[in-house]
Short mmCIF file of C-alpha atoms in Angstrom, two decimals:
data_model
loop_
_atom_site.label_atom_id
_atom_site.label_comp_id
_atom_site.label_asym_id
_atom_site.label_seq_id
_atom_site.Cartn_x
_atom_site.Cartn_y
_atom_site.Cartn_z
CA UNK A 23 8.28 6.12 -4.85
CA UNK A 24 5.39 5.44 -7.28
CA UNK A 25 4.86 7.69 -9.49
CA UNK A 26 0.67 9.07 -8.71
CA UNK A 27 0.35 6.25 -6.68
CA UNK A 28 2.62 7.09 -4.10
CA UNK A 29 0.11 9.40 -2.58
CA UNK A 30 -2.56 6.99 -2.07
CA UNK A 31 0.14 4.88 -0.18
CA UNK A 32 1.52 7.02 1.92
CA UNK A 33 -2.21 8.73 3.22
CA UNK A 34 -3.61 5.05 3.40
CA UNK A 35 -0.50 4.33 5.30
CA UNK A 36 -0.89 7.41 8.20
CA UNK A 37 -4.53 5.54 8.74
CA UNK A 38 -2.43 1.81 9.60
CA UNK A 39 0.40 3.09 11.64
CA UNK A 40 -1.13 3.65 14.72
CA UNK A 41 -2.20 1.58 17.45
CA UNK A 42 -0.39 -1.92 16.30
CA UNK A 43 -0.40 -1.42 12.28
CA UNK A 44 -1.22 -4.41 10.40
CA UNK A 45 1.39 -7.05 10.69
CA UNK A 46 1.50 -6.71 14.57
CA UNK A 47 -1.44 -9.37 15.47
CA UNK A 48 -0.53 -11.85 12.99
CA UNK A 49 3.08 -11.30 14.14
CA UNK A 50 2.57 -12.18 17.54
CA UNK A 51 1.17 -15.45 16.53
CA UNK A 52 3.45 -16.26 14.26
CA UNK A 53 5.65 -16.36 16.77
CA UNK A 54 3.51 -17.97 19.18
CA UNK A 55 3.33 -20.33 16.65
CA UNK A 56 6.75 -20.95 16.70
CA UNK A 57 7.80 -20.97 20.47
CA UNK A 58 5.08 -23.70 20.99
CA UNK A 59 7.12 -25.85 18.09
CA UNK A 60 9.89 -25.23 20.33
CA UNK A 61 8.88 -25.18 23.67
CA UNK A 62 10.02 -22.03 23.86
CA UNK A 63 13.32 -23.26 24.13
CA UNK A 64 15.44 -21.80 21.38
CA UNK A 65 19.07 -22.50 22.66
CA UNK A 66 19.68 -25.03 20.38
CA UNK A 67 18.14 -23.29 17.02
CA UNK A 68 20.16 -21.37 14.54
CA UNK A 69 19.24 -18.64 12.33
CA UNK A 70 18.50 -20.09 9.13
CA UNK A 71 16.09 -22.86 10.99
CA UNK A 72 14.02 -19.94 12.35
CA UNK A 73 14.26 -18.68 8.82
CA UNK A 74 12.84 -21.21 6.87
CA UNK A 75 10.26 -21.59 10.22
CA UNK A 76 9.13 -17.99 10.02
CA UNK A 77 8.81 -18.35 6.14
CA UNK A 78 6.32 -21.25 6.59
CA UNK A 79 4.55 -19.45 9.21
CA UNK A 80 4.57 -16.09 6.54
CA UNK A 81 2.90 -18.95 3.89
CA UNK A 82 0.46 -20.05 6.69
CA UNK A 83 -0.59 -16.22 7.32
CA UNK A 84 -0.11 -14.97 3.91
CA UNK A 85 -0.50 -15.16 0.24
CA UNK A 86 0.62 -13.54 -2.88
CA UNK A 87 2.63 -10.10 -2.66
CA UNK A 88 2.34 -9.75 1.42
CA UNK A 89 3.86 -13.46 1.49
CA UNK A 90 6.65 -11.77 -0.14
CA UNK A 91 6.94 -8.81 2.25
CA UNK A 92 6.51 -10.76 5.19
CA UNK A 93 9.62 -13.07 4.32
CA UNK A 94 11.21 -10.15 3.30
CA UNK A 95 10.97 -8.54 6.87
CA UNK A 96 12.07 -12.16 8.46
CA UNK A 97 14.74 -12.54 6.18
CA UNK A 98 15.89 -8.62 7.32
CA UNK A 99 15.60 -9.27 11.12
CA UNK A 100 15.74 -13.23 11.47
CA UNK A 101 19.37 -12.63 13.84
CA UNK A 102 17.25 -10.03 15.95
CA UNK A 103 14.28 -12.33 16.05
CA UNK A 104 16.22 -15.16 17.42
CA UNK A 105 18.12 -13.07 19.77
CA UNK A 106 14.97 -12.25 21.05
CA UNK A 107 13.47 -15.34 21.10
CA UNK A 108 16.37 -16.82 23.18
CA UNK A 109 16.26 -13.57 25.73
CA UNK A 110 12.84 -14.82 26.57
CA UNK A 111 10.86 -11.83 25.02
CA UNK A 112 7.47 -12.02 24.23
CA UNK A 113 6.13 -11.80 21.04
CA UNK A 114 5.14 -8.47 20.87
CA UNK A 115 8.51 -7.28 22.28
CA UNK A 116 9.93 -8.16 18.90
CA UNK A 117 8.04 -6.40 16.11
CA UNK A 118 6.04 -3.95 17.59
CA UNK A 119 6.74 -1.00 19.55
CA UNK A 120 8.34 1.70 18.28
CA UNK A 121 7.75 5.30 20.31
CA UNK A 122 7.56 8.05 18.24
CA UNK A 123 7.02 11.24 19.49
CA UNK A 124 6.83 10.53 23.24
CA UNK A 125 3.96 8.60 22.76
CA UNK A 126 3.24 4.37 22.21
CA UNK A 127 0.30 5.43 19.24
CA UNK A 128 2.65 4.52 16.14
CA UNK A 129 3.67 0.93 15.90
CA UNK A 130 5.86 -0.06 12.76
CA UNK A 131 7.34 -2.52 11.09
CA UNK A 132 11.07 -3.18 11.12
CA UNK A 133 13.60 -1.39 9.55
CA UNK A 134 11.45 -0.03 6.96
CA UNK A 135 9.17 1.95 9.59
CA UNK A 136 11.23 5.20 10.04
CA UNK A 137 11.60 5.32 6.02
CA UNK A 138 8.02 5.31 5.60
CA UNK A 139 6.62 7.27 8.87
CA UNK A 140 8.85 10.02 7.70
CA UNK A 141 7.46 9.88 3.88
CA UNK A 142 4.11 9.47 5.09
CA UNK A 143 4.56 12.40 7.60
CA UNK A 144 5.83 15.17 4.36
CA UNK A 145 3.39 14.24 2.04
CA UNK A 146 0.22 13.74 3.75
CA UNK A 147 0.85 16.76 5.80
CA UNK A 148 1.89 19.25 2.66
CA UNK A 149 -1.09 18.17 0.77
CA UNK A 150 -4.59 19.59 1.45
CA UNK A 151 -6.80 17.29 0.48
CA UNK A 152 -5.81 13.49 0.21
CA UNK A 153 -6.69 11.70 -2.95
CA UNK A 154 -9.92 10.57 -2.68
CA UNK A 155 -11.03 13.76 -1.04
CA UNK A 156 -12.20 15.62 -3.52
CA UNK A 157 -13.49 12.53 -5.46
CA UNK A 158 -15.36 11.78 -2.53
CA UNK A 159 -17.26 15.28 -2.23
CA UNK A 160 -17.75 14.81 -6.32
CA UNK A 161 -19.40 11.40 -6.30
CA UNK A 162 -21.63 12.05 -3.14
CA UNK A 163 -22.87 15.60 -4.97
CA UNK A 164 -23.37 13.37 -8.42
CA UNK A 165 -25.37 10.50 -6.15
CA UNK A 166 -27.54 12.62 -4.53
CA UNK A 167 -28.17 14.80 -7.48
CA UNK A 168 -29.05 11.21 -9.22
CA UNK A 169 -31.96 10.50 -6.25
CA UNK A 170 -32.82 14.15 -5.77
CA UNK A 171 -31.44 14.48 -2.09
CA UNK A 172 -34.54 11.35 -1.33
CA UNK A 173 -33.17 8.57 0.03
CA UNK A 174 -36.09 7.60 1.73
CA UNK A 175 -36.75 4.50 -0.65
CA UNK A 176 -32.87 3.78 -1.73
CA UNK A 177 -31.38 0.49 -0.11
CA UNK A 178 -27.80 -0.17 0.29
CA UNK A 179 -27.45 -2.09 -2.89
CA UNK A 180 -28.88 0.27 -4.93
CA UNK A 181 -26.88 2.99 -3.65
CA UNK A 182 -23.78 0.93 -3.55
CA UNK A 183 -24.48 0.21 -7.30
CA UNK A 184 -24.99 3.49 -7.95
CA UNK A 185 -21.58 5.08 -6.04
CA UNK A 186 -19.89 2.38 -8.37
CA UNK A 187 -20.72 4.05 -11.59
CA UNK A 188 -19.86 7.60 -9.95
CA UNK A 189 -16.73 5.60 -9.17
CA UNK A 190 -16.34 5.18 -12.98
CA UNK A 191 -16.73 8.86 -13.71
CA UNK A 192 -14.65 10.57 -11.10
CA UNK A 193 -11.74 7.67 -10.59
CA UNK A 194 -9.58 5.43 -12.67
CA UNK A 195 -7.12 2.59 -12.62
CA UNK A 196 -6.06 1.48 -8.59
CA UNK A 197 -7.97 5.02 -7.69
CA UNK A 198 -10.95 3.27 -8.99
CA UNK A 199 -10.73 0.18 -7.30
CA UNK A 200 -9.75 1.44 -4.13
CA UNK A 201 -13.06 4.08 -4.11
CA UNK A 202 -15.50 0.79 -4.77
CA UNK A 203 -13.51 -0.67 -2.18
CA UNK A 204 -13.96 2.27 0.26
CA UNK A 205 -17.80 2.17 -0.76
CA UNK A 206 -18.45 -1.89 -0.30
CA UNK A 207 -17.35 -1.44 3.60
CA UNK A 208 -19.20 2.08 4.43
CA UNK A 209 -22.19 1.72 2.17
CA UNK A 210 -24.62 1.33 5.05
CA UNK A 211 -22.74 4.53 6.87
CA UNK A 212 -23.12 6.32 3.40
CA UNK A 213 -26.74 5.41 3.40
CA UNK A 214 -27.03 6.65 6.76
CA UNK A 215 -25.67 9.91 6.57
CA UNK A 216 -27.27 10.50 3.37
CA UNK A 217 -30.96 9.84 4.65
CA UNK A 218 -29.51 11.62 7.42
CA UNK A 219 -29.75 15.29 5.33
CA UNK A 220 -25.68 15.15 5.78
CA UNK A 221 -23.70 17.34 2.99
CA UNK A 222 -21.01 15.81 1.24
CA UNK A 223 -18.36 16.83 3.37
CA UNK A 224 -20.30 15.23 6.51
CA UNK A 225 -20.73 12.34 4.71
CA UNK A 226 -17.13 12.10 3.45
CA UNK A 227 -16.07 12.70 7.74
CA UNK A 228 -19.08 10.13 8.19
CA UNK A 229 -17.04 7.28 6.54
CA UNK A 230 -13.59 8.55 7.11
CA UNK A 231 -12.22 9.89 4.20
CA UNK A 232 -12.08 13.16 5.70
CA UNK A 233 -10.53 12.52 9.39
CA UNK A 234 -8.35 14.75 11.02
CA UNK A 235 -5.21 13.05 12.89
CA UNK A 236 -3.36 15.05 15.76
CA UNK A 237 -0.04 13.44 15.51
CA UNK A 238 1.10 15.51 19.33
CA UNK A 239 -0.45 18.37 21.45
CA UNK A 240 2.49 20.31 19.22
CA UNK A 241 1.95 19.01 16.06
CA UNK A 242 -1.02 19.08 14.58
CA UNK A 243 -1.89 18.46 11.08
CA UNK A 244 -5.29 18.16 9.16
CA UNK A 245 -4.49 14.83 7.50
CA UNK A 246 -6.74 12.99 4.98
CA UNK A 247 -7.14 9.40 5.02
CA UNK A 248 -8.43 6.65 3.41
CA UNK A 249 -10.55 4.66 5.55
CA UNK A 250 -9.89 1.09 6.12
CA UNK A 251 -8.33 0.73 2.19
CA UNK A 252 -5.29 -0.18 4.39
CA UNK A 253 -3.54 -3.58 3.88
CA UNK A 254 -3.13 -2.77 0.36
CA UNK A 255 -1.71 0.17 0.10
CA UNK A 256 0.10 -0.75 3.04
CA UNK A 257 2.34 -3.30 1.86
CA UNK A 258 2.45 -1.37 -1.35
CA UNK A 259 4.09 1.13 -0.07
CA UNK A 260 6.98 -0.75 2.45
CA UNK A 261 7.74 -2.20 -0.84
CA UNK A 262 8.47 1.31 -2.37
CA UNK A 263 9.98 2.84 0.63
CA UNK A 264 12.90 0.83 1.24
CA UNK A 265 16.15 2.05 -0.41
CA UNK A 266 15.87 -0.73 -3.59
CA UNK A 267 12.60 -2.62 -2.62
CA UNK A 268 11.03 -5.28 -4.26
CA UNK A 269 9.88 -3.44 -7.74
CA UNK A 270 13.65 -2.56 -8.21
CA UNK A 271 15.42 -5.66 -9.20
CA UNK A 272 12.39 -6.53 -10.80
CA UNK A 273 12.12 -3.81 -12.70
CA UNK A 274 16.00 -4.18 -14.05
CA UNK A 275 15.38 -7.46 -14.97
CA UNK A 276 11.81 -6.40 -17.05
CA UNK A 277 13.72 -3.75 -18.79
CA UNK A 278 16.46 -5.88 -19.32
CA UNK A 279 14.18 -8.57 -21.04
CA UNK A 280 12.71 -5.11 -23.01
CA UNK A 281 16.25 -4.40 -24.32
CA UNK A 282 16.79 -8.16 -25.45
CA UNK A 283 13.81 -8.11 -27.68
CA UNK A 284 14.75 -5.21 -29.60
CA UNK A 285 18.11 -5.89 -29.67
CA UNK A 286 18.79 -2.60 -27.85
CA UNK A 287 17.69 -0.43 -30.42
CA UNK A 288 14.63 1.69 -29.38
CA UNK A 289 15.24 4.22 -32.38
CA UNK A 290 11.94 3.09 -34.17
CA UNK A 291 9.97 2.14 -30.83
CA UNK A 292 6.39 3.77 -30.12
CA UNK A 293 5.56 4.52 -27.02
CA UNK A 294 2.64 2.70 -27.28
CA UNK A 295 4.71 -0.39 -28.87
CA UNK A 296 7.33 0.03 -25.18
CA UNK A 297 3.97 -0.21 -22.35
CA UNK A 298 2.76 -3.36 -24.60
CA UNK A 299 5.72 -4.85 -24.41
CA UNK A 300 6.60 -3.34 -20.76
CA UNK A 301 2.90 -4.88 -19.86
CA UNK A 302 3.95 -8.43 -20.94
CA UNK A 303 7.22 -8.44 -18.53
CA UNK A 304 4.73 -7.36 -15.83
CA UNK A 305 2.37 -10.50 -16.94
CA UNK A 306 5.01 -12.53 -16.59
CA UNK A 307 6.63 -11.67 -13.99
CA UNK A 308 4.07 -10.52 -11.41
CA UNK A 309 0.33 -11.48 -10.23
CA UNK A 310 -2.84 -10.22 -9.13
CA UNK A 311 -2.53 -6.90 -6.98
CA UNK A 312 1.49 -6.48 -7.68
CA UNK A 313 0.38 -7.54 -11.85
CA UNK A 314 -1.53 -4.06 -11.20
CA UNK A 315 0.98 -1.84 -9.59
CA UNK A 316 3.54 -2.86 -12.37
CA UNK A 317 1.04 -1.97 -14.85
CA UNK A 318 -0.20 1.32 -13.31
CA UNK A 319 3.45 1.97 -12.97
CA UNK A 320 4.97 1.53 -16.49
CA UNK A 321 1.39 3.20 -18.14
CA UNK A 322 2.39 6.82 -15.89
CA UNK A 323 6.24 6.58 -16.87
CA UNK A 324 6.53 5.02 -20.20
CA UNK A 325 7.58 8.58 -22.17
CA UNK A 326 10.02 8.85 -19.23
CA UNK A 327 10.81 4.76 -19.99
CA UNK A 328 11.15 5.33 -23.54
CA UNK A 329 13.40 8.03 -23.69
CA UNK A 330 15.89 6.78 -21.19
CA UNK A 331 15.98 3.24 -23.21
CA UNK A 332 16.67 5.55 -26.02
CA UNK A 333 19.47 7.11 -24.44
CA UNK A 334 21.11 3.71 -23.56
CA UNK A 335 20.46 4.01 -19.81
CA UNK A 336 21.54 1.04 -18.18
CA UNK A 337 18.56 -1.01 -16.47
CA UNK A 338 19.21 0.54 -13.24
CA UNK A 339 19.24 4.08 -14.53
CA UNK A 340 16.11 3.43 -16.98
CA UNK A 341 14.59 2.18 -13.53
CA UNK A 342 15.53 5.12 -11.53
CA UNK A 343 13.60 7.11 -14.19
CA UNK A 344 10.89 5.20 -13.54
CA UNK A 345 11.23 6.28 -9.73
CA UNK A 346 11.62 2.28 -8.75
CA UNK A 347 15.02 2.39 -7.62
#
């Protein structure tokens, strides 16, 4: 997993699995999309014309990195899908249920659900407070320290401004965007419970930072979650999950490119001179959100990078250091 940010995954995540996690909906209508095409008569239709199908639908639905996961999960289970589609299920027969713990209240995706429920499950359970917890209770003391506890006048632009530049102070990197994220869809709850007379910790609960999630009537854990941050971190972390996902072969072939341009000699490379250049592969080959999970993810292992490129690691090895494959 992901160095730091594997925590903010895998709590974001426990708030997505349930009921029909993200992908479910859009799912169904992709294929709805495609038995209409067809008539819903697939006899004829092989595996690699659902394929490209299901891609196009994936482009339709999709952009950028969950594009890629999407086709990744149709290229994974585009036999089962047609066998499906042929048996005359419906479209939510395919993707979504999975029972988990005699109950219908997890849904997952594919193959990759069990590898993530279970990750999801040991961390956010063994850790107190989830990441933004504490953050939370820290900005909300600092805001209404800033308006002396009178929100009578404050609007929800001014406080959102505000909660941005507490944002600043208390979070950095993805942390950072994620909390203005969080903030941009509660701000009129955070207004609320602040004019309210709420303490931080109610106000936290009040915009579901704080939650507590009873997984059974046996097992019960005091979860933290991130609110509706979800999609993102989401996809972020299926990626991560999977035995060698997506960030592994690109990560061989960034390092790779690394070892080219100094000729495999890292005797006389910086640390600082290895995330520069480590930063460029991740320009080059990556984009918007994924641009900034390479980047966050070579800046918290690049001693770790350095000193296995040092030690002539091969790609894959100087990877695993990096905890991508």
């Amino acid at each position: 997993m992901v160095s730091k940010l594997s925590l903010v995954a895998l709590v974001a995540l426990v708030a997505l699995v349930a009921a029909d996690g993200p992908f479910c909906s859009t799912c169904q209508k992709m294929v709805d999309d495609v038995k209409a095409k067809h008539n819903n008569n697939f006899a004829g239709v092989t595996a690699d014309q659902l394929l490209t199908e299901m891609n196009s639908e994936c482009d339709a639905n999709f952009s950028g990195f969950t594009d890629s996961i999407c086709k990744k999960i149709v290229k994974d289970n585009d036999a089962k899908l047609l066998a499906a589609l042929q048996n005359g299920q419906s479209s939510y027969q395919w993707n979504c249920p999975l029972p988990l713990l005699s109950t219908n209240a997890f849904r997952m995706l594919s193959k990759l659900s069990i590898i993530a429920l279970l990750a999801v499950v040991f961390v956010a359970v063994s850790a107190d407070d989830g990441p933004f917890c504490t953050a939370c209770l820290q900005i909300i003391g600092a805001v209404r320290q800033h308006y002396k506890d009178d929100f009578s006048k404050v609007t929800v632009g001014e406080l959102e401004g505000e909660m941005d530049n507490e944002c600043d102070n208390y979070t950095e990197g993805f942390a950072d965007l994620m909390c203005k994220k969080l903030i941009s869809e509660s701000k009129v709850q955070l207004l609320d419970a602040l004019k309210a007379g709420k303490n931080a910790t109610e106000v936290c609960k009040a915009v579901h930072i704080l939650l507590q999630l009873q997984l059974s009537p046996i097992l019960r854990f005091r979860i933290r979650m991130v609110s509706k941050l979800s999609l993102v971190a989401l996809v972020a972390l299926v990626a991560v999950v999977a035995a060698d996902g997506p960030f592994c072969s690109l990560c061989q072939k960034m390092v790779n490119d690394v070892k080219t341009k100094y000729n495999n000699d890292f005797s006389s490379v910086t640390a600082g001179q290895l995330v520069t250049s480590m930063k460029g592969e991740c320009d080059s080959n990556t984009s918007g959100f994924e641009d900034s999970i390479c980047k966050k993810i070579v800046s918290d292992n690049n001693d770790k990078l350095l000193a296995a490129l040092k030690a002539s690691q091969s790609s894959y090895q100087v990877c695993q250091t990096g905890n991508l494959c």
